[in-house]
Short mmCIF file of C-alpha atoms in Angstrom, two decimals:
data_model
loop_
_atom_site.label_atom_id
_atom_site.label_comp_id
_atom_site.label_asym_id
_atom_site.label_seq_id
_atom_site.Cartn_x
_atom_site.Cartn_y
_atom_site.Cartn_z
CA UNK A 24 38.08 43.43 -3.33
CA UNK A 25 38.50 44.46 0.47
CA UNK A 26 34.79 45.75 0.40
CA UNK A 27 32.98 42.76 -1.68
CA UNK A 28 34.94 40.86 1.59
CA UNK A 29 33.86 42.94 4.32
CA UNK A 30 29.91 42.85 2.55
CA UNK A 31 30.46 39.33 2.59
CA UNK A 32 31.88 39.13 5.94
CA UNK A 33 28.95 41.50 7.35
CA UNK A 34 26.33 39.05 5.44
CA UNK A 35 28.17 35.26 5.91
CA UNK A 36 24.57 33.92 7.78
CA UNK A 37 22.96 34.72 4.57
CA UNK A 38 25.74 33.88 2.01
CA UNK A 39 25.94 30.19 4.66
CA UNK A 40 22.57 29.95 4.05
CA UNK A 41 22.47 30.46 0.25
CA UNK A 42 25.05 27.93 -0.14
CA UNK A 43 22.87 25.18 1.62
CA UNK A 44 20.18 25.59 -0.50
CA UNK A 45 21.69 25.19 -3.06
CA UNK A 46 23.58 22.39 -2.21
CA UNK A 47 20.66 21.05 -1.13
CA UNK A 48 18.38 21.33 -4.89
CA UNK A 49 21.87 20.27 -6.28
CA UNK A 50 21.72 17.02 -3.99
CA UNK A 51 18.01 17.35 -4.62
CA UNK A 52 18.39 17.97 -8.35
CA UNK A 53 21.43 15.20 -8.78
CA UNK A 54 19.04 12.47 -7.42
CA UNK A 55 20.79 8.88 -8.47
CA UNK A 56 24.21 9.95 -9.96
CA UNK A 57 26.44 7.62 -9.46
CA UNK A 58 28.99 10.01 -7.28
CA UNK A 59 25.63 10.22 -4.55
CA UNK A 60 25.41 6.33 -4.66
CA UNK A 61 28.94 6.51 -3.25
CA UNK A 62 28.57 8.80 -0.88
CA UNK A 63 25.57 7.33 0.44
CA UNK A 64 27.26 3.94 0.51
CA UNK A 65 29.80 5.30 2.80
CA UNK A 66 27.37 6.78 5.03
CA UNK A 67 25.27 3.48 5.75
CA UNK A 68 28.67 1.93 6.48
CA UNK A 69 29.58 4.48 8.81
CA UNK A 70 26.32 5.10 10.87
CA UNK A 71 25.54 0.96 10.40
CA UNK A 72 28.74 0.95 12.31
CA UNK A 73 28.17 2.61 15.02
CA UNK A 74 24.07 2.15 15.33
CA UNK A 75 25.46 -2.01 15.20
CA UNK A 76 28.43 -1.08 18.21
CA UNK A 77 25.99 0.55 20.47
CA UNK A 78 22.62 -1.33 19.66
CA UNK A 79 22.58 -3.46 23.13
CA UNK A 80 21.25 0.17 24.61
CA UNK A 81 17.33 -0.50 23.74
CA UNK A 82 18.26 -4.38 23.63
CA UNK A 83 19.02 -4.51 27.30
CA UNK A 84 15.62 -2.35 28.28
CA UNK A 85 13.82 -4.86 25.60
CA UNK A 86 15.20 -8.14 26.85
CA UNK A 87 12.43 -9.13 29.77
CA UNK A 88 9.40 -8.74 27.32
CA UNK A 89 11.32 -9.97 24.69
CA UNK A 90 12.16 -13.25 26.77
CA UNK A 91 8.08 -13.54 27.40
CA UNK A 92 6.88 -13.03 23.73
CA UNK A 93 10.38 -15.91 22.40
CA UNK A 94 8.24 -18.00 25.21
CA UNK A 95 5.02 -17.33 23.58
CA UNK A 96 6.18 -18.07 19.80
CA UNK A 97 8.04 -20.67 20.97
CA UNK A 98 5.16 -22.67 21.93
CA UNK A 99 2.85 -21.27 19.59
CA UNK A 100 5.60 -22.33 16.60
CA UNK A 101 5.69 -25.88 18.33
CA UNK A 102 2.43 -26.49 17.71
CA UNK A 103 1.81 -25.10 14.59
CA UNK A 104 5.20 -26.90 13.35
CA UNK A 105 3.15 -30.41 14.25
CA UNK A 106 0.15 -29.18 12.21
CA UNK A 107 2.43 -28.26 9.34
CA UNK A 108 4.62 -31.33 9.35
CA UNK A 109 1.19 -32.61 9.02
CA UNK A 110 0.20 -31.16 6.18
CA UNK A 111 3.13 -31.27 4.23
CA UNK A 112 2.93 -35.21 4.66
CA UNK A 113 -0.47 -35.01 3.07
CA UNK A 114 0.31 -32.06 0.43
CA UNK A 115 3.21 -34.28 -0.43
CA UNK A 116 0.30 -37.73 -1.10
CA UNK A 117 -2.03 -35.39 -2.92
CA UNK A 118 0.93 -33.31 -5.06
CA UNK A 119 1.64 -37.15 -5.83
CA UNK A 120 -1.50 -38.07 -6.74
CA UNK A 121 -2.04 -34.69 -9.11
CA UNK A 122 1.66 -35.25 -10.98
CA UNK A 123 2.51 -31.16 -9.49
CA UNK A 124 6.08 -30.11 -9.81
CA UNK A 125 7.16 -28.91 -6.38
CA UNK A 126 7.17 -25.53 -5.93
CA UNK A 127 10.44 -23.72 -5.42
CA UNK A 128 10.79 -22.23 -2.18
CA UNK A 129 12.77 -19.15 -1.36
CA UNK A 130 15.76 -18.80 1.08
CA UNK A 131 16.10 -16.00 3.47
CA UNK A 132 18.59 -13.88 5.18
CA UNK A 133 18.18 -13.34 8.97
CA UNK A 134 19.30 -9.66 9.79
CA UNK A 135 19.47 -7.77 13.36
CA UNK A 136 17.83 -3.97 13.13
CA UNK A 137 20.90 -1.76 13.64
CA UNK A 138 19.02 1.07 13.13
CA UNK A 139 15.61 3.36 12.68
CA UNK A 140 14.99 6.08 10.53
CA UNK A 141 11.82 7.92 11.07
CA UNK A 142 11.66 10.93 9.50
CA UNK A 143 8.22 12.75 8.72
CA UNK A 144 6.53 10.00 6.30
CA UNK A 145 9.78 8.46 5.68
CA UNK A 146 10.17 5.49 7.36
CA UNK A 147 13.58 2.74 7.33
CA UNK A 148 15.60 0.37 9.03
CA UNK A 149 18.79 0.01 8.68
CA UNK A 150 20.22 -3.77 8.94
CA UNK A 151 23.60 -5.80 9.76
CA UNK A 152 23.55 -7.83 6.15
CA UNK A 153 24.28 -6.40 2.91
CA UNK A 154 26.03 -7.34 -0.32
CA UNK A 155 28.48 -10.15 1.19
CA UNK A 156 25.18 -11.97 2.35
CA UNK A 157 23.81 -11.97 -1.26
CA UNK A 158 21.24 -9.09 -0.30
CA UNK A 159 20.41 -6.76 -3.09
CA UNK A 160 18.27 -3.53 -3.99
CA UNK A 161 14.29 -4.27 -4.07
CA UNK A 162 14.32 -7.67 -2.08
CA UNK A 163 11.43 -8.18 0.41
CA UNK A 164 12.40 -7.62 3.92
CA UNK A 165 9.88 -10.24 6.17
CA UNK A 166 8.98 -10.77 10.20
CA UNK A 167 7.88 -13.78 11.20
CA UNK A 168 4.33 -11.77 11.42
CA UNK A 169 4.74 -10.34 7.96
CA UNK A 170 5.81 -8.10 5.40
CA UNK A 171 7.84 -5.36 6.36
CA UNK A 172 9.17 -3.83 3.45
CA UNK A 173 11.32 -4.01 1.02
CA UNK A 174 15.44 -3.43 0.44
CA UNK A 175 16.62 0.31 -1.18
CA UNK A 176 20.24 0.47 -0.82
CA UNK A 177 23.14 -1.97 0.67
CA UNK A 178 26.46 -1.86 0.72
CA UNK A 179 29.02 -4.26 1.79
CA UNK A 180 27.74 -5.11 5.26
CA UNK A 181 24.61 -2.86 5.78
CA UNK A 182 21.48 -2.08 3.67
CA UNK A 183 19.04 -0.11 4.02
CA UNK A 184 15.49 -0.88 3.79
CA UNK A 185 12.07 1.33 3.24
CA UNK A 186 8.87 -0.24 5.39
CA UNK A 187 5.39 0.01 4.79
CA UNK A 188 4.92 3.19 6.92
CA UNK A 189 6.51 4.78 3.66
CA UNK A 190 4.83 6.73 1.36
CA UNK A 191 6.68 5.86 -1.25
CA UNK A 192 6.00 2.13 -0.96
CA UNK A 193 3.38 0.41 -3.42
CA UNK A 194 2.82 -3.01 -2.62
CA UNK A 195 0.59 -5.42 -4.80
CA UNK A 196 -1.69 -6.85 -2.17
CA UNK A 197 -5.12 -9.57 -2.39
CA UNK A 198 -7.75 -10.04 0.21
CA UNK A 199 -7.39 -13.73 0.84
CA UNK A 200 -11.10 -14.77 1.39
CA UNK A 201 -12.75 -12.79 -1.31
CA UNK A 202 -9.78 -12.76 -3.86
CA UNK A 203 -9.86 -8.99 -4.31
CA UNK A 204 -6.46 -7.31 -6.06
CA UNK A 205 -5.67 -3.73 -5.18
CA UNK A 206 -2.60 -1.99 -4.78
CA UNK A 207 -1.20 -0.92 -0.81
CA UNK A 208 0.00 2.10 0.13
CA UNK A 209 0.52 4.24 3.47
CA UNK A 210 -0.85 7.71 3.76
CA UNK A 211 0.14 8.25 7.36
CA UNK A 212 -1.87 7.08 9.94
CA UNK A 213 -1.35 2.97 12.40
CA UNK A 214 -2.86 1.29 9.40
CA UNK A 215 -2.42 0.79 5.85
CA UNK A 216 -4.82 1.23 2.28
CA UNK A 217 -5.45 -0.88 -0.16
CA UNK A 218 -6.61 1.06 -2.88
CA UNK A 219 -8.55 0.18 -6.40
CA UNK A 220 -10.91 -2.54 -5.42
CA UNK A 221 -13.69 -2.51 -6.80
CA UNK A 222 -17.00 -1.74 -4.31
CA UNK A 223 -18.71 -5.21 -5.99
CA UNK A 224 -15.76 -7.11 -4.67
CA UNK A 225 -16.31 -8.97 -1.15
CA UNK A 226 -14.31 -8.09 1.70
CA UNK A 227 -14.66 -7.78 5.21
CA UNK A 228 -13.56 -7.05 8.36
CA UNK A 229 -10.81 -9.55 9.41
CA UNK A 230 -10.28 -10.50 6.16
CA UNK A 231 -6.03 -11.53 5.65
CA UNK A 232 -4.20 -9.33 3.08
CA UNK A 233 -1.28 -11.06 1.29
CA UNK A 234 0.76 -10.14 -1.14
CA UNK A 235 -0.08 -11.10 -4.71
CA UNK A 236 0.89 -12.58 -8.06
CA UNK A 237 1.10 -9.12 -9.47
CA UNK A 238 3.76 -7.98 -7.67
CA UNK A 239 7.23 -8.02 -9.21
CA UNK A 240 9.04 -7.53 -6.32
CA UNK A 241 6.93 -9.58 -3.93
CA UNK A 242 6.62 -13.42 -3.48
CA UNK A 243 3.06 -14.36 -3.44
CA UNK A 244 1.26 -15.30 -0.33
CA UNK A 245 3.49 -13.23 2.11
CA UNK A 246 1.05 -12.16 4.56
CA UNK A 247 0.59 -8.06 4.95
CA UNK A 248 -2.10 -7.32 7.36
CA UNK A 249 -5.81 -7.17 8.38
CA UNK A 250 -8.65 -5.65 7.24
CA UNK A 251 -9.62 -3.23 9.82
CA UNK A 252 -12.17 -1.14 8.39
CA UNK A 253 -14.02 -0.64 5.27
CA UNK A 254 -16.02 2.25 4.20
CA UNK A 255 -17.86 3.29 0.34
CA UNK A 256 -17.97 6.46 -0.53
CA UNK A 257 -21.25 7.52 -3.05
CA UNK A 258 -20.39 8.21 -6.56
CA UNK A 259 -16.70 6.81 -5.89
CA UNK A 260 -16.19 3.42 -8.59
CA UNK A 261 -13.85 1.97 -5.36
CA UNK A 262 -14.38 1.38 -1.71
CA UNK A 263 -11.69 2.26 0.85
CA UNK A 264 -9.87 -0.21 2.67
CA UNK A 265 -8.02 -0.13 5.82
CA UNK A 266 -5.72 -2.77 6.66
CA UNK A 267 -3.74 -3.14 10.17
CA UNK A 268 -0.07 -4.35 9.24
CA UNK A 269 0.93 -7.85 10.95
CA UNK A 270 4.43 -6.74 11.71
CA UNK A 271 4.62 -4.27 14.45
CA UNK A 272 6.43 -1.71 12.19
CA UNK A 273 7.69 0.55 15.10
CA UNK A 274 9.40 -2.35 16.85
CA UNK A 275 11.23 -4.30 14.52
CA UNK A 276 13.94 -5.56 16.04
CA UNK A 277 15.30 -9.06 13.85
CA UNK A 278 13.78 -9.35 10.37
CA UNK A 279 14.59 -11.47 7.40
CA UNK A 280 15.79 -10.63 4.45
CA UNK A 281 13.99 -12.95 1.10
CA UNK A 282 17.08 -13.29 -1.44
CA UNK A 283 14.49 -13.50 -4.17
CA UNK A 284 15.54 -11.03 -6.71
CA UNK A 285 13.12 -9.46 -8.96
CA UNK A 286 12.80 -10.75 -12.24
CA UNK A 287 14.50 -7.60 -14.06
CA UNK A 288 12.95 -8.40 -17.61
CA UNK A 289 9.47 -8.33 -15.90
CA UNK A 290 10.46 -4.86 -13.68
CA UNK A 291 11.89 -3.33 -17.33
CA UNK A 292 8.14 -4.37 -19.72
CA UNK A 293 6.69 -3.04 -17.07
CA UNK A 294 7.92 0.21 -16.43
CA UNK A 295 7.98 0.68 -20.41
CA UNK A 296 4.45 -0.10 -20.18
CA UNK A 297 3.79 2.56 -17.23
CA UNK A 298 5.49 5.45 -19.18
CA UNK B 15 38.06 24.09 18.85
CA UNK B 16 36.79 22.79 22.44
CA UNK B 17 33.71 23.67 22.13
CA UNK B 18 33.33 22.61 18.33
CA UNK B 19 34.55 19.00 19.79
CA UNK B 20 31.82 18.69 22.11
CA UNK B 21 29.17 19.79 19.78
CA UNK B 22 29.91 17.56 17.44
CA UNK B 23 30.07 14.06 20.03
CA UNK B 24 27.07 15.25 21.51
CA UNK B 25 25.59 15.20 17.80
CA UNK B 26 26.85 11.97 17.11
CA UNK B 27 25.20 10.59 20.56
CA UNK B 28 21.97 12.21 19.11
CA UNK B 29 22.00 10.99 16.09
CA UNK B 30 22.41 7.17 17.95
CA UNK B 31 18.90 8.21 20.51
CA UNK B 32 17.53 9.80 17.22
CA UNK B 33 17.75 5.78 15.73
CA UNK B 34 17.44 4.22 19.43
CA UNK B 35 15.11 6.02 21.28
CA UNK B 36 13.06 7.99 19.32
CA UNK B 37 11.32 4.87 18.13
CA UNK B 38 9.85 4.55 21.42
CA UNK B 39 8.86 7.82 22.01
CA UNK B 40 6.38 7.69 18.81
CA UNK B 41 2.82 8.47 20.05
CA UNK B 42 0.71 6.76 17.00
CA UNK B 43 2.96 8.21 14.19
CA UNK B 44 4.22 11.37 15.38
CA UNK B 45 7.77 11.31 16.20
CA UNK B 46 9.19 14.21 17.80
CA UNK B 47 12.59 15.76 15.97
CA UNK B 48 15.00 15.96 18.87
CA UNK B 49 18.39 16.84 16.07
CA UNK B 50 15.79 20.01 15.50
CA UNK B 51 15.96 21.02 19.38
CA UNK B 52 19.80 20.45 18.87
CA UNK B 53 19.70 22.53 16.24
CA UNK B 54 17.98 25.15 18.18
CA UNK B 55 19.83 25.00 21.14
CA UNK B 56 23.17 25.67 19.04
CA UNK B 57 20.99 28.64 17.12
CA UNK B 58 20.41 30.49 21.02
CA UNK B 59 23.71 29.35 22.39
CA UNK B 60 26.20 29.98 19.07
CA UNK B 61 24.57 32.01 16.75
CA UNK B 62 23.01 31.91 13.08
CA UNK B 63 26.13 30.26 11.75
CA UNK B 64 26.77 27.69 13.62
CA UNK B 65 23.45 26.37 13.41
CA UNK B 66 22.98 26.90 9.83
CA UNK B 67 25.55 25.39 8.81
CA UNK B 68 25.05 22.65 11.58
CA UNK B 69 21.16 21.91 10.56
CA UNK B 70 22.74 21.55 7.43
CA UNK B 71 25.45 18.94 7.79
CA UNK B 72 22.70 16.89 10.35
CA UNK B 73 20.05 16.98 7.39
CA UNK B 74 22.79 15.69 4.99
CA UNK B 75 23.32 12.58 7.42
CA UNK B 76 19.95 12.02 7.83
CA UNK B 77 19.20 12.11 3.91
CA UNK B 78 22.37 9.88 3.38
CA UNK B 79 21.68 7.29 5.83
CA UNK B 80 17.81 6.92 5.31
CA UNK B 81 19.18 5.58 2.16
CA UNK B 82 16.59 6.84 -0.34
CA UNK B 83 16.77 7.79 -3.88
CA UNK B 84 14.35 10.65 -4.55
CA UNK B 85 14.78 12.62 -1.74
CA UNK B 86 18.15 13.32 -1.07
CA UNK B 87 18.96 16.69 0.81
CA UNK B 88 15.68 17.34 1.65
CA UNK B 89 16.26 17.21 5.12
CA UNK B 90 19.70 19.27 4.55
CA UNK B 91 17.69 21.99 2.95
CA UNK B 92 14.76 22.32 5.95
CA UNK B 93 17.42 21.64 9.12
CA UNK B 94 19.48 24.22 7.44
CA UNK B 95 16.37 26.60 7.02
CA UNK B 96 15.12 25.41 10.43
CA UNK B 97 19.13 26.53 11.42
CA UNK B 98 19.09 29.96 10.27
CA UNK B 99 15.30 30.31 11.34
CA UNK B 100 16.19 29.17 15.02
CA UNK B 101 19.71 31.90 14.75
CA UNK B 102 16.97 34.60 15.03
CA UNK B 103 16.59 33.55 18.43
CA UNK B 104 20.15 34.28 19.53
CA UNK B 105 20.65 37.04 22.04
CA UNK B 106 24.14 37.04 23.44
CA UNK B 107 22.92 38.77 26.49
CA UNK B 108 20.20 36.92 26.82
CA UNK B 109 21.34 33.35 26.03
CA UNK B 110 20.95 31.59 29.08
CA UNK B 111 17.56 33.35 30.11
CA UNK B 112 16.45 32.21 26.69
CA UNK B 113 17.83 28.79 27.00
CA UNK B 114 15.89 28.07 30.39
CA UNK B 115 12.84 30.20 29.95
CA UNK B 116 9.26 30.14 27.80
CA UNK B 117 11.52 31.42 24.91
CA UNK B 118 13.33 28.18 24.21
CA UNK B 119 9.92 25.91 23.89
CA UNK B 120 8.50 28.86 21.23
CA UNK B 121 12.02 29.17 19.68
CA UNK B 122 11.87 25.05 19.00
CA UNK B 123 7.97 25.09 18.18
CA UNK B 124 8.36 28.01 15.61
CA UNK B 125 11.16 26.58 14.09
CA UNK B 126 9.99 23.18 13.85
CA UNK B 127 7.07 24.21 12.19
CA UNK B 128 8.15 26.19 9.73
CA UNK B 129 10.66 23.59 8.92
CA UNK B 130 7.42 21.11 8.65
CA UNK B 131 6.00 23.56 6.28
CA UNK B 132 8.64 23.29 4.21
CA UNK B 133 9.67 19.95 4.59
CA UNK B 134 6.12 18.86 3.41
CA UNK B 135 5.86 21.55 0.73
CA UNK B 136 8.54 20.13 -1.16
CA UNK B 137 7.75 16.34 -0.10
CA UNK B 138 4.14 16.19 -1.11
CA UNK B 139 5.06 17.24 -4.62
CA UNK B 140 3.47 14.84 -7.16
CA UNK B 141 1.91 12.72 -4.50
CA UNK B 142 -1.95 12.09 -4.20
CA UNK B 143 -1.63 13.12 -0.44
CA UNK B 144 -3.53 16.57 0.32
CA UNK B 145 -1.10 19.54 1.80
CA UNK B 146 -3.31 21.08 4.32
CA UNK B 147 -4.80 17.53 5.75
CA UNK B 148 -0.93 15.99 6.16
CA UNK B 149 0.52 19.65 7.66
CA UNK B 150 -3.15 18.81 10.29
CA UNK B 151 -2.05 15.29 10.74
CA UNK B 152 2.02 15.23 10.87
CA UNK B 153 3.61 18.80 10.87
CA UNK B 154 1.68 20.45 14.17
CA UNK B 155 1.53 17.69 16.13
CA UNK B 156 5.19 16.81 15.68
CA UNK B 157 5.65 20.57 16.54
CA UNK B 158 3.89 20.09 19.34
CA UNK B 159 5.73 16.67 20.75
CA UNK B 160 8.96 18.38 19.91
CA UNK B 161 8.26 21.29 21.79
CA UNK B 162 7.14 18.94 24.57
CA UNK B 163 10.43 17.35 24.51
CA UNK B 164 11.97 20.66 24.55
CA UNK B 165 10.69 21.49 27.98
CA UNK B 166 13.09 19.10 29.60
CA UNK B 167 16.67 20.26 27.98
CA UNK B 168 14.79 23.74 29.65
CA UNK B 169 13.88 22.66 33.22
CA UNK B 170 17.69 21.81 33.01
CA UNK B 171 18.93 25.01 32.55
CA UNK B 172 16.59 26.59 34.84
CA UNK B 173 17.61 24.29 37.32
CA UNK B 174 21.42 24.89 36.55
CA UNK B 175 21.42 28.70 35.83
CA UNK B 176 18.49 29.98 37.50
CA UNK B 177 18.33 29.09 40.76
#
């Protein structure tokens, strides 16, 4: 017994490091148990906490240019308010004239980033609204310039939410002008691809990209990003698409939170139909 | 115990620039891992152990807070290889030359490397994303920016031991 200690004792770096790893493909291994869903809860609680008590850090550095661009919205929402209130007025004659039902619209959360987690291709916010707001797993998390992700875990006060500079993400997205459906995704890199549109389908530099019907998880219409570049490759059925997100993803500072949640029976036929 | 105390505020302060700061330190999309030069830096100045096990509990908080589903003690498994990689560093008569010398930069560039290597070896699994094209694109130059970053913790000690 006294020797199997002192071996141990002589190789404790290694035996350290043995039990990491293997906590680590346990944790690894154990993916969604419910025991980890705790644990994790308690840990966005806890570093919410403090990333929320000592967030007026970058704030105060932020606050000049944050003052100018307010300014710059500010009038730029003025004026685009008048053109809307506009063109509700006559959406609201011609809805009358066609007999449309009104549309439903959705209600949103406003949240303050509390904190940024950029890991290698991992990329997530942490914000100051969770369950007691009526946020939930899978809601779209929106900027005033666009989609910036969408909502992975929450607990009371805090949730957590995965962007579009995440690998992981799959977003159903259409090219406004030409009507093209593809699906987004993020292989590294400033911009975003849309992927599976077909090379006899129109689209262009500039083009919007907006979320579409297809999407489960996403309202339609939400807008994503740009098309910044385009490119065909010979012998390949699709042509690559580049698209520049709207929503400086780097820099989020307030977001909202769209307290649409997914329709489950939709999410559940088609997963069924994926496997 | 005094020492353990500090350690572990001074991780908790780095864990708050890791969410603060960092952010604006990103050049395109490369962010550079300053919890690994931590890490390093408690390999040189405490040993294997310490930083093993330390690389480990940061990875864990990392993994729990980025609030993810599939990937959970990833992180805990490359900062706690990064840990014990880094402890090969550790010279007890050498510590402080190390810490404000050449040394420390390759100690933090090796180590974050390898723990790219492996971070993306196990990440990429199943994904359409090629290996060799994302360790090009993410895992040297974050290396490299980390390193980068490292040179400042080591102008400090030079400037406080050294001269």
């Amino acid at each position: 017994m006294r020797r199997l200690l002192d071996t141990a004792l002589t190789y404790k770096e290694y035996l350290l490091l043995t039990v990491c790893v293997l906590l680590s493909i346990f944790l690894l291994a154990a993916q969604d148990s419910p025991q980890i869903r705790r644990i994790r809860s308690i840990t966005v609680v806890s570093i919410g906490f403090l990333q929320d008590a000592f967030g007026f850090v970058p704030n105060y550095f932020d606050l000049r240019e944050e003052n100018r661009v307010l300014r710059e919205q500010n009038v730029t929402l003025s004026e685009e308010l008048s053109r809307l209130r506009e063109a509700a007025m006559e959406n609201a004659r011609l809805r009358k004239m066609l007999e449309l039902k009104e549309v439903g619209r959705y209600e949103y959360v406003s949240a303050n980033v509390v904190g940024k987690n950029f890991q290698l291709l991992r990329n997530a916010i942490t914000i100051d609204v969770g369950d007691e707001e009526g946020v939930a797993a899978n809601m779209p998390v929106i900027t005033h310039a666009g989609l910036v992700g969408k909502i992975m875990v929450t607990s009371s006060r805090y949730a957590v939410a995965q962007t579009l500079f995440h690998t992981e993400m799959r977003t159903s997205a259409k090219v406004q002008r030409g009507r093209a459906d593809g699906i987004l995704v993020w292989e590294g890199g400033a911009s975003l691809k849309l992927k599976n549109v077909a090379k006899t389908l129109d689209v262009q530099v500039g083009d919007e990209v907006v979320t579409s019907e297809y999407s489960s998880i996403f309202p339609p219409g939400i807008p994503i990003g740009v098309v910044s570049k385009t490119h065909e490759i010979t012998g390949d059925l699709f042509q690559t698409i580049e698209v520049t997100p709207r929503a400086d993803l780097y820099r989020l500072e307030e977001v909202f939170v769209v307290t649409q949640v997914p329709d489950t029976s939709r999410v559940a036929v088609e997963q069924r139909a994926s496997q | 115990m005094h020492t353990t105390a500090i350690s572990t505020f001074v991780t908790l302060l780095l864990f708050l620039v890791h969410s603060y700061l960092v952010p604006y330190l990103t050049l395109v999309d490369v962010v550079p891992d300053i919890l690994l030069i931590w890490i390093v830096y408690l390999a040189i100045r405490r040993g294997q152990l310490v930083s093993t096990g330390a690389g480990f509990v940061i990875g864990l908080v990392l993994d729990l807070s980025s609030g993810e589903s599939g990937m959970l003690g990833l992180a805990a498994l490359t900062k706690s290889v990064g840990g014990f990689m880094a402890g090969y560093f550790f010279n007890e008569n050498r510590m402080l030359q190390v810490l404000s010398g050449y040394q420390f930069i390759v100690a933090v560039f090796v180590t974050s490397l390898l723990h790219n290597v492996l971070y993306f070896l196990i990440f990429l699994q199943g994904s359409g994303m090629g290996w060799w094209d994302t360790f090009l694109r993410y895992a040297v130059p974050t290396s490299l920016y980390t390193a980068l970053l490292a040179l400042l913790p080591m102008f400090i000690f030079s400037r406080k031991y050294v001269s």
